[in-house]
PDB file of C-alpha atoms and ligand atoms in Angstrom:
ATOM      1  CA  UNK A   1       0.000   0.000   0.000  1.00 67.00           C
ATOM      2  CA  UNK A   2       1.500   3.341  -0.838  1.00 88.00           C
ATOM      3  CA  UNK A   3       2.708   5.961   1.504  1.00 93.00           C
ATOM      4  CA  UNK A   4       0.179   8.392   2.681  1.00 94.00           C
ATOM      5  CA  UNK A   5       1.696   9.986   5.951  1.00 95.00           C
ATOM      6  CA  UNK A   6       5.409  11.846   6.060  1.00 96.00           C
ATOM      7  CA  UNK A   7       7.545  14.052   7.724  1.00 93.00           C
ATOM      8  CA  UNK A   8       6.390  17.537   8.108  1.00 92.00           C
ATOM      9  CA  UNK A   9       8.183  19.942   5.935  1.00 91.00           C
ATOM     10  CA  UNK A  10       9.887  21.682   9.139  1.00 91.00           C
ATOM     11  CA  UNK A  11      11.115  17.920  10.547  1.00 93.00           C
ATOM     12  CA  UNK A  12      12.522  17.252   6.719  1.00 93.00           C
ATOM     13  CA  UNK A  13      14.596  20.636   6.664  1.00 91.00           C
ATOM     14  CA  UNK A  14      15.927  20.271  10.397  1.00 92.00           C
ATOM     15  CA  UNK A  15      16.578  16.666   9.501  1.00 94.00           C
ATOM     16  CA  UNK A  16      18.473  17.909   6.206  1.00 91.00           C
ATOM     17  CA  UNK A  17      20.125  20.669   8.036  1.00 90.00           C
ATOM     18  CA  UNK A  18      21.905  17.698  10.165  1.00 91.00           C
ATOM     19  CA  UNK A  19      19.980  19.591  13.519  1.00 92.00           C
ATOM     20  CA  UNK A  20      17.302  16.765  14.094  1.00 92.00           C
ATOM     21  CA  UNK A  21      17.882  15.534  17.783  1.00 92.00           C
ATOM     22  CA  UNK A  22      19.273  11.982  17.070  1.00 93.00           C
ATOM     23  CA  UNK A  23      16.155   9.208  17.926  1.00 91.00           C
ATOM     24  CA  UNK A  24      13.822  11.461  15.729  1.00 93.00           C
ATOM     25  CA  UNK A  25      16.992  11.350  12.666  1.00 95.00           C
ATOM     26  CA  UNK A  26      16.866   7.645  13.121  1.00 95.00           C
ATOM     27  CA  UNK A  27      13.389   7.266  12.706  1.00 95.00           C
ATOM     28  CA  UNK A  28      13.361  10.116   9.833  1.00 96.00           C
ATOM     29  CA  UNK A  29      16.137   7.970   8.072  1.00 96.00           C
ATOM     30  CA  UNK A  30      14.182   4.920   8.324  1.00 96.00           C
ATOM     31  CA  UNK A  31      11.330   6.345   6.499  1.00 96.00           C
ATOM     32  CA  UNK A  32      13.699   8.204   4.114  1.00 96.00           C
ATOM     33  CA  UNK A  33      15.039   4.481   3.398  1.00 94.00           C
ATOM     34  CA  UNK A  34      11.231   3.671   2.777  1.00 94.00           C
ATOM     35  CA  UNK A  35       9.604   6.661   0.737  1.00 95.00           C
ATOM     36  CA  UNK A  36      10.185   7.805  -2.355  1.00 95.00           C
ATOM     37  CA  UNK A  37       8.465  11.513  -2.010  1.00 95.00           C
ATOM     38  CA  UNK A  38      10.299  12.036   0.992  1.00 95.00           C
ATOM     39  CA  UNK A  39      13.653  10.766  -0.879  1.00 95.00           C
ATOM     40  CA  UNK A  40      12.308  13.652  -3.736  1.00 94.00           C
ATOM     41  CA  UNK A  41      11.904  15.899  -1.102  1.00 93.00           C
ATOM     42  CA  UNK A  42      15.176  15.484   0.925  1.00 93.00           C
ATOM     43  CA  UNK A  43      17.134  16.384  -2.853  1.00 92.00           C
ATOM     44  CA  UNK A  44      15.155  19.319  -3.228  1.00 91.00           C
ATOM     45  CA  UNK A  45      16.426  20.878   0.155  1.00 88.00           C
ATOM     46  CA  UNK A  46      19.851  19.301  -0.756  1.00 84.00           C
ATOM     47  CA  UNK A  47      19.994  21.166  -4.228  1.00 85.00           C
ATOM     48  CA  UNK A  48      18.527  24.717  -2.556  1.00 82.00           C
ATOM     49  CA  UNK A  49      21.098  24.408   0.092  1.00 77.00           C
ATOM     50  CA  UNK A  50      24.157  24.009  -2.377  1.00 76.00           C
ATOM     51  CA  UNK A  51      22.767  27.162  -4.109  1.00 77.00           C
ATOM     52  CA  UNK A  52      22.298  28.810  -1.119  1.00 74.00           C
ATOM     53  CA  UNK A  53      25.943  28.481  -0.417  1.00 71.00           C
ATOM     54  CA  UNK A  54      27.114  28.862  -4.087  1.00 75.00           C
ATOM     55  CA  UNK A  55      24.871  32.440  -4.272  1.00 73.00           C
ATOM     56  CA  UNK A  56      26.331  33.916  -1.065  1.00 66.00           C
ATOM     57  CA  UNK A  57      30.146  33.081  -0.409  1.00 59.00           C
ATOM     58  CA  UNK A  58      31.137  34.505   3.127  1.00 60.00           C
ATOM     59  CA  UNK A  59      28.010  35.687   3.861  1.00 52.00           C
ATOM     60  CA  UNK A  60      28.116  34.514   7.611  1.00 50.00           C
ATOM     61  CA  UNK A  61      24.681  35.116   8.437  1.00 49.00           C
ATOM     62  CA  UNK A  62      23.378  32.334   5.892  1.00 47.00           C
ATOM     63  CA  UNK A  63      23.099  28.998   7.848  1.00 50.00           C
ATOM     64  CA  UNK A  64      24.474  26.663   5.695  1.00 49.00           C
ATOM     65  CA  UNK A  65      22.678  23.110   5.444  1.00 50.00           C
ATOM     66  CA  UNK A  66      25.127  20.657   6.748  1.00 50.00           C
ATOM     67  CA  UNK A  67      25.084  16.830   5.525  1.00 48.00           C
ATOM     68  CA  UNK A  68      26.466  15.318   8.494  1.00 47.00           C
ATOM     69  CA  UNK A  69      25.594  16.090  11.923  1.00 44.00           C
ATOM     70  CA  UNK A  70      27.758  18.323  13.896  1.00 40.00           C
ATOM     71  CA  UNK A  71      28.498  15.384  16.498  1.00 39.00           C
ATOM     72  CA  UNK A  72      29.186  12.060  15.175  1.00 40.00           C
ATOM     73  CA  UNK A  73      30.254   8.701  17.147  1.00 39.00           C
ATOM     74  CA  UNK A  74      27.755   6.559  19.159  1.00 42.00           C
ATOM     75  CA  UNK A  75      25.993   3.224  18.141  1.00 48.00           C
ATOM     76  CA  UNK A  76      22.599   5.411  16.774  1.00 49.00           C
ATOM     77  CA  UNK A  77      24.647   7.884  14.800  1.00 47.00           C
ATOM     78  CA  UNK A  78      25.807   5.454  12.224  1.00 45.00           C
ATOM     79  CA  UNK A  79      21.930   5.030  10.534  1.00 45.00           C
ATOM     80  CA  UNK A  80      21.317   8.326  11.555  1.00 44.00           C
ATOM     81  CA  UNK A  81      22.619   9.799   8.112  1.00 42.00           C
ATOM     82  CA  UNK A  82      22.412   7.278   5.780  1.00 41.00           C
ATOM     83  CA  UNK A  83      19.180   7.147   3.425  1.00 41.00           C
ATOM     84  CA  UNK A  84      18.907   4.558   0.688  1.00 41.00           C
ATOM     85  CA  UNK A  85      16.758   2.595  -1.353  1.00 38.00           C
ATOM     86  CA  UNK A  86      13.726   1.208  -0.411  1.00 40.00           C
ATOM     87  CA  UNK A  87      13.887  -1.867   1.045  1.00 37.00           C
ATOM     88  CA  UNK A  88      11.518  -4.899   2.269  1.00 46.00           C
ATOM     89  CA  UNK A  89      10.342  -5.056   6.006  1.00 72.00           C
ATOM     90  CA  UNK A  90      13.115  -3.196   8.207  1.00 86.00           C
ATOM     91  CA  UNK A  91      14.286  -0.435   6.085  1.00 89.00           C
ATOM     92  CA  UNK A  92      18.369  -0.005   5.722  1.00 88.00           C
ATOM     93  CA  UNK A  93      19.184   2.285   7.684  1.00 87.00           C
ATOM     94  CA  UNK A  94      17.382   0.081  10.655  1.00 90.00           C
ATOM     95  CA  UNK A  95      19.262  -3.455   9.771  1.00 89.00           C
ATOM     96  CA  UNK A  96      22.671  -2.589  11.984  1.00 86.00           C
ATOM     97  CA  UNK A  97      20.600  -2.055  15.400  1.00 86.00           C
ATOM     98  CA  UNK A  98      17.808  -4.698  14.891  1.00 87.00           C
ATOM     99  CA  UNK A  99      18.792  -6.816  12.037  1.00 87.00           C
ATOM    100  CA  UNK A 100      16.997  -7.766   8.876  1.00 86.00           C
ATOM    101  CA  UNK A 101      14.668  -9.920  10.558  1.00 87.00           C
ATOM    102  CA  UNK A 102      11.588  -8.459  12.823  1.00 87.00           C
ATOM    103  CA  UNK A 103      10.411 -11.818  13.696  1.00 86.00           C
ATOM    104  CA  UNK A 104      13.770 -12.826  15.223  1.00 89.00           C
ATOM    105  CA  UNK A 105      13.682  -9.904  17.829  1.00 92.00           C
ATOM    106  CA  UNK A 106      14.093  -9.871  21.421  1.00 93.00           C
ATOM    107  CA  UNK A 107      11.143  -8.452  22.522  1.00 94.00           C
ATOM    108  CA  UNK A 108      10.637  -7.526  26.294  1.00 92.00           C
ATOM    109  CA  UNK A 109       7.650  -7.823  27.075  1.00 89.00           C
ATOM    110  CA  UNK A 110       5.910  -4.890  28.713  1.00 81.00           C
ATOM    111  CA  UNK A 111       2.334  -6.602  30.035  1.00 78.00           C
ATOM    112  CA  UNK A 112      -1.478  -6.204  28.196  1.00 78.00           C
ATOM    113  CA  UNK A 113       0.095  -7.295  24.669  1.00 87.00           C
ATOM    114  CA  UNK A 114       2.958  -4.668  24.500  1.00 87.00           C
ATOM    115  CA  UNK A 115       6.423  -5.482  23.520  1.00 89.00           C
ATOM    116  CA  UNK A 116       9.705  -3.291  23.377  1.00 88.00           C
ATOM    117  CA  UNK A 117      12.819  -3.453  22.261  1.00 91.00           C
ATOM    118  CA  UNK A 118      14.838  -0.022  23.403  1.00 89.00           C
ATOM    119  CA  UNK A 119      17.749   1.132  21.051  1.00 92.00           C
ATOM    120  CA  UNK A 120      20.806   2.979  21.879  1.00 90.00           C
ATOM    121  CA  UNK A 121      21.929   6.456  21.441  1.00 89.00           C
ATOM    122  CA  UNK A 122      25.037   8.048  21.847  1.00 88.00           C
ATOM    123  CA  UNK A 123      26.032   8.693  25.402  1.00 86.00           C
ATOM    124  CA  UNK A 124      25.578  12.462  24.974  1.00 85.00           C
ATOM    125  CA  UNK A 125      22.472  12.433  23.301  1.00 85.00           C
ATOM    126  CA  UNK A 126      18.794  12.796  24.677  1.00 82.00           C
ATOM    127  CA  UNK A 127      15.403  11.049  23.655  1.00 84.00           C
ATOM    128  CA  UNK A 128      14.413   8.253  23.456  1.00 85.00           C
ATOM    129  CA  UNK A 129      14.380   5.144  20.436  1.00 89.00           C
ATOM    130  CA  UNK A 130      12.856   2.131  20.567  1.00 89.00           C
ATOM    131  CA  UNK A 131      10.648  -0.421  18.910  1.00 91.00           C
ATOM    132  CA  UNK A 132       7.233  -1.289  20.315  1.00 89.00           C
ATOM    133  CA  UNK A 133       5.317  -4.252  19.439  1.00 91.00           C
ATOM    134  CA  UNK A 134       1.174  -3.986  19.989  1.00 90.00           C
ATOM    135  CA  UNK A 135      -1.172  -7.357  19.725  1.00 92.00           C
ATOM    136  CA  UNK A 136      -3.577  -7.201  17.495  1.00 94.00           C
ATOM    137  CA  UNK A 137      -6.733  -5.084  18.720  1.00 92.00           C
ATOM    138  CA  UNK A 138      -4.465  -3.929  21.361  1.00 88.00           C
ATOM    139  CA  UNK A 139      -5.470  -0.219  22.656  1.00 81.00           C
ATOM    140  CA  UNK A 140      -2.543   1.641  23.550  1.00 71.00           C
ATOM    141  CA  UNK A 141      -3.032   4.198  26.539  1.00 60.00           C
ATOM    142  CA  UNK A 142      -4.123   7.646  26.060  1.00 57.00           C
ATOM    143  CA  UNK A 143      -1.255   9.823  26.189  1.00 55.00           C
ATOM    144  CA  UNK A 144       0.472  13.355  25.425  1.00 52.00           C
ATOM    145  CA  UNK A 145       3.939  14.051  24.533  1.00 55.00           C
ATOM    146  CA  UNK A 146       6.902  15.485  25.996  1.00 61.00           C
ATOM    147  CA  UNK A 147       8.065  17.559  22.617  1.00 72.00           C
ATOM    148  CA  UNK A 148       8.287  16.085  19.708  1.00 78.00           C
ATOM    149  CA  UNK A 149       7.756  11.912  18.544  1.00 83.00           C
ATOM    150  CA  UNK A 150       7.853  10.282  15.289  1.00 89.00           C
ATOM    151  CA  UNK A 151       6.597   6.962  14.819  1.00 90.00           C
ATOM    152  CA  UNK A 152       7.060   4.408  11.312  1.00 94.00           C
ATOM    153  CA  UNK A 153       4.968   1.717  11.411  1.00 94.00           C
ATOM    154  CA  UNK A 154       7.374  -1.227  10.455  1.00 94.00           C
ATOM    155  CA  UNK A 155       4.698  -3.831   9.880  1.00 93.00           C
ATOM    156  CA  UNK A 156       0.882  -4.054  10.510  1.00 93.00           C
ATOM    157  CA  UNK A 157      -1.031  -0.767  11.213  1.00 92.00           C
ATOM    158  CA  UNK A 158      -2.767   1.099  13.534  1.00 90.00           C
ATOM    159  CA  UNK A 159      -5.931   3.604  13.701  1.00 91.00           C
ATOM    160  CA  UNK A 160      -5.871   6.527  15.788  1.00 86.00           C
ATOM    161  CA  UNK A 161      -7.972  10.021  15.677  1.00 83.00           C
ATOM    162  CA  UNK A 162      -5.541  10.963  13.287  1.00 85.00           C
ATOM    163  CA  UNK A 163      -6.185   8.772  10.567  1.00 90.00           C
ATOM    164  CA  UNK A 164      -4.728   5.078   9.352  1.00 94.00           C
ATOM    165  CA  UNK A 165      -0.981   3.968   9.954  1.00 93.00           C
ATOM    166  CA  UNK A 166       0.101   1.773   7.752  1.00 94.00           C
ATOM    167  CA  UNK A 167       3.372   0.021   6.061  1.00 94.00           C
ATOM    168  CA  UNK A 168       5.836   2.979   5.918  1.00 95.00           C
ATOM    169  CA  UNK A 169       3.848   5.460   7.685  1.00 96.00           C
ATOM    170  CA  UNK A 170       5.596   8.507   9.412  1.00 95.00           C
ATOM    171  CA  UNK A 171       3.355   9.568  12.265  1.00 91.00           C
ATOM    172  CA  UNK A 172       5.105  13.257  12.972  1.00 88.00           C
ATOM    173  CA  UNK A 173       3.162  13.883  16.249  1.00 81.00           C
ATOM    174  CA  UNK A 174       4.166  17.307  18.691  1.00 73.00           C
ATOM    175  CA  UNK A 175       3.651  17.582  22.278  1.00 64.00           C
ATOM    176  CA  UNK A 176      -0.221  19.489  21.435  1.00 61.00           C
ATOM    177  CA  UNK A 177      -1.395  15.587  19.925  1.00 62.00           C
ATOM    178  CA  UNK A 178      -2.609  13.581  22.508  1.00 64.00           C
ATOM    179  CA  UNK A 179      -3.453   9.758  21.228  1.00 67.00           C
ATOM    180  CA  UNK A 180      -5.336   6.922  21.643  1.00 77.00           C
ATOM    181  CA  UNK A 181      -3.540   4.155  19.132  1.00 83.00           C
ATOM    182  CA  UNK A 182      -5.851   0.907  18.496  1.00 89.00           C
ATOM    183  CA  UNK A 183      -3.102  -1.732  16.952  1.00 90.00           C
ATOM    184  CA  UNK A 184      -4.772  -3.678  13.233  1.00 93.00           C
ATOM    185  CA  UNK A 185      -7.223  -6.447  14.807  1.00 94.00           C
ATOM    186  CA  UNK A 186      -5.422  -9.375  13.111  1.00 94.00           C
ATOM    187  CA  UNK A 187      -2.145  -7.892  12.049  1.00 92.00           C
ATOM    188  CA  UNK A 188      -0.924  -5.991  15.189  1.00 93.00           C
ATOM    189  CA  UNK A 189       1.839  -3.422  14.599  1.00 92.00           C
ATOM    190  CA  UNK A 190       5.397  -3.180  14.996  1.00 92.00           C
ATOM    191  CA  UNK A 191       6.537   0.863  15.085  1.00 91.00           C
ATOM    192  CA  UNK A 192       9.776   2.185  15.425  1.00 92.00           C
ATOM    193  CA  UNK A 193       9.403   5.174  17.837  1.00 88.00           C
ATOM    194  CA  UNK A 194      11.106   8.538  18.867  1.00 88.00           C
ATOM    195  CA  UNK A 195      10.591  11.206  21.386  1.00 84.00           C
ATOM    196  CA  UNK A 196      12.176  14.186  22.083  1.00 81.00           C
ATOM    197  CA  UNK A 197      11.831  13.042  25.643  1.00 72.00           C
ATOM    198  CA  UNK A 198       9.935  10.298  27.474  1.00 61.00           C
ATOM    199  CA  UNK A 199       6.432   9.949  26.512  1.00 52.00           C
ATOM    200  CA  UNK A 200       3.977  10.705  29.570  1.00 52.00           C
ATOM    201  CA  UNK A 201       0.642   8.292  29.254  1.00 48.00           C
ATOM    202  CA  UNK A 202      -2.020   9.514  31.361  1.00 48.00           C
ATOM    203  CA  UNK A 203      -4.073   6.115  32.000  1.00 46.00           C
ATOM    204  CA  UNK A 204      -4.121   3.914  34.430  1.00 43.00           C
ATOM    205  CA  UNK A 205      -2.166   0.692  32.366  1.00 44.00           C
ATOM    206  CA  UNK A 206       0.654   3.605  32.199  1.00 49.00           C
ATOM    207  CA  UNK A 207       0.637   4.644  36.097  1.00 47.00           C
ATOM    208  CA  UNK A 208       1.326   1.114  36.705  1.00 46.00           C
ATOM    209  CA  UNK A 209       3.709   0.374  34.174  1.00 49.00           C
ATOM    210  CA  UNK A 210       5.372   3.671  33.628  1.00 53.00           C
ATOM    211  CA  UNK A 211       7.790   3.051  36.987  1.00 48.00           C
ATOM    212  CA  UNK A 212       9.341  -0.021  35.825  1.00 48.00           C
ATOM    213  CA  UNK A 213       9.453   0.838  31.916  1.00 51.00           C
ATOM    214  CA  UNK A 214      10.507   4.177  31.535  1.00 49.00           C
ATOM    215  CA  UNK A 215       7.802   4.914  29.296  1.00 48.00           C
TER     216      UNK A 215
HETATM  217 ZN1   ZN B 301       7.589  10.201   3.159  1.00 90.48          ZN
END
């Protein structure tokens, strides 16, 4: 099915610009990997930053759009920057935290048909990355965010007051959305997920995980 939800414009230039906090590049790289308007996109800000530089030599006030982030080393950082062809289940970019394989995973399971697997960042970074497994039918608390979170749906779908999450999906939510997910009722949904910071669900299922998980 195609692609119907991507990055907002402003999360595509900061990502381009190299000045994407890391977990939200990873994610953004991932669908990159996956979606071929975003791909389009991405070398459209490329090309009008290389003129932007060509047309004004030493002007000091023009931010330049960096390809590489300012910081590099750290487990994340190498699939933060790296955007390639489309691929099958786990995009690229993914394969050298989680593998190629999402059914070989190990998942931790959370309780009430939730799985995670957390990802590293670098040590100086903030955020937080991590897959998340939902059952199918699963209803995932009602929650607001801490800043910014990006979520690609990796396999399976889910509905939320937003609209349909599919294969490929970018949900670009900011800390005004607040949520309800309801996973696919036979397929589930496996999403890779980023926040700015640590998500805060409001519910009771997340009062009496949230201590122990971190969500
Ligand atoms: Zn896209």
């Amino acid at each position: 099915m195609a692609i119907t939800h991507h990055a907002d414009d402003s999360t595509l230039m900061s990502y381009a610009a190299g000045t994407l906090p890391e977990a939200l590049s990873a994610v953004v790289a991932a669908h990159v990997a996956m979606c071929t308007d975003c791909r389009r996109e991405l070398a459209t800000l490329d090309e009008l930053g290389a003129i932007l530089l060509a047309d004004l030599p030493g002007q000091a006030t023009v931010m330049p759009l960096p390809r590489q982030p300012a910081v590099e080393p750290a487990p994340c950082s190498a699939i933060v920057r790296k955007p390639s062809a489309a691929a099958g289940t786990i995009p690229a970019p993914l394969t050298r935290l989680v593998g190629k394989d999402l059914d070989a995973i190990a998942w931790k399971r959370l309780g009430l048909g939730v799985w995670h697997l957390p990802l590293p960042l670098s040590a100086n970074a903030t955020g937080d990355l991590r897959l998340i497994k939902v059952a199918p039918g699963q209803i995932m608390p009602d929650h607001g965010h801490g800043g910014a979170e990006l979520a690609l749906i990796l396999a399976g779908s889910y509905t939320d007051s937003i609209g349909h999450f599919g294969h490929g999906d970018l949900a670009d939510l900011d800390d005004a959305v607040e949520h309800q997910p309801i996973a696919d009722r036979e397929a589930g949904c496996i999403c890779l997920i980023a926040s700015e910071h640590p998500a805060r669900f409001k519910g009771l299922f997340a009062r009496l995980v949230q201590p122990f998980v971190g969500l």
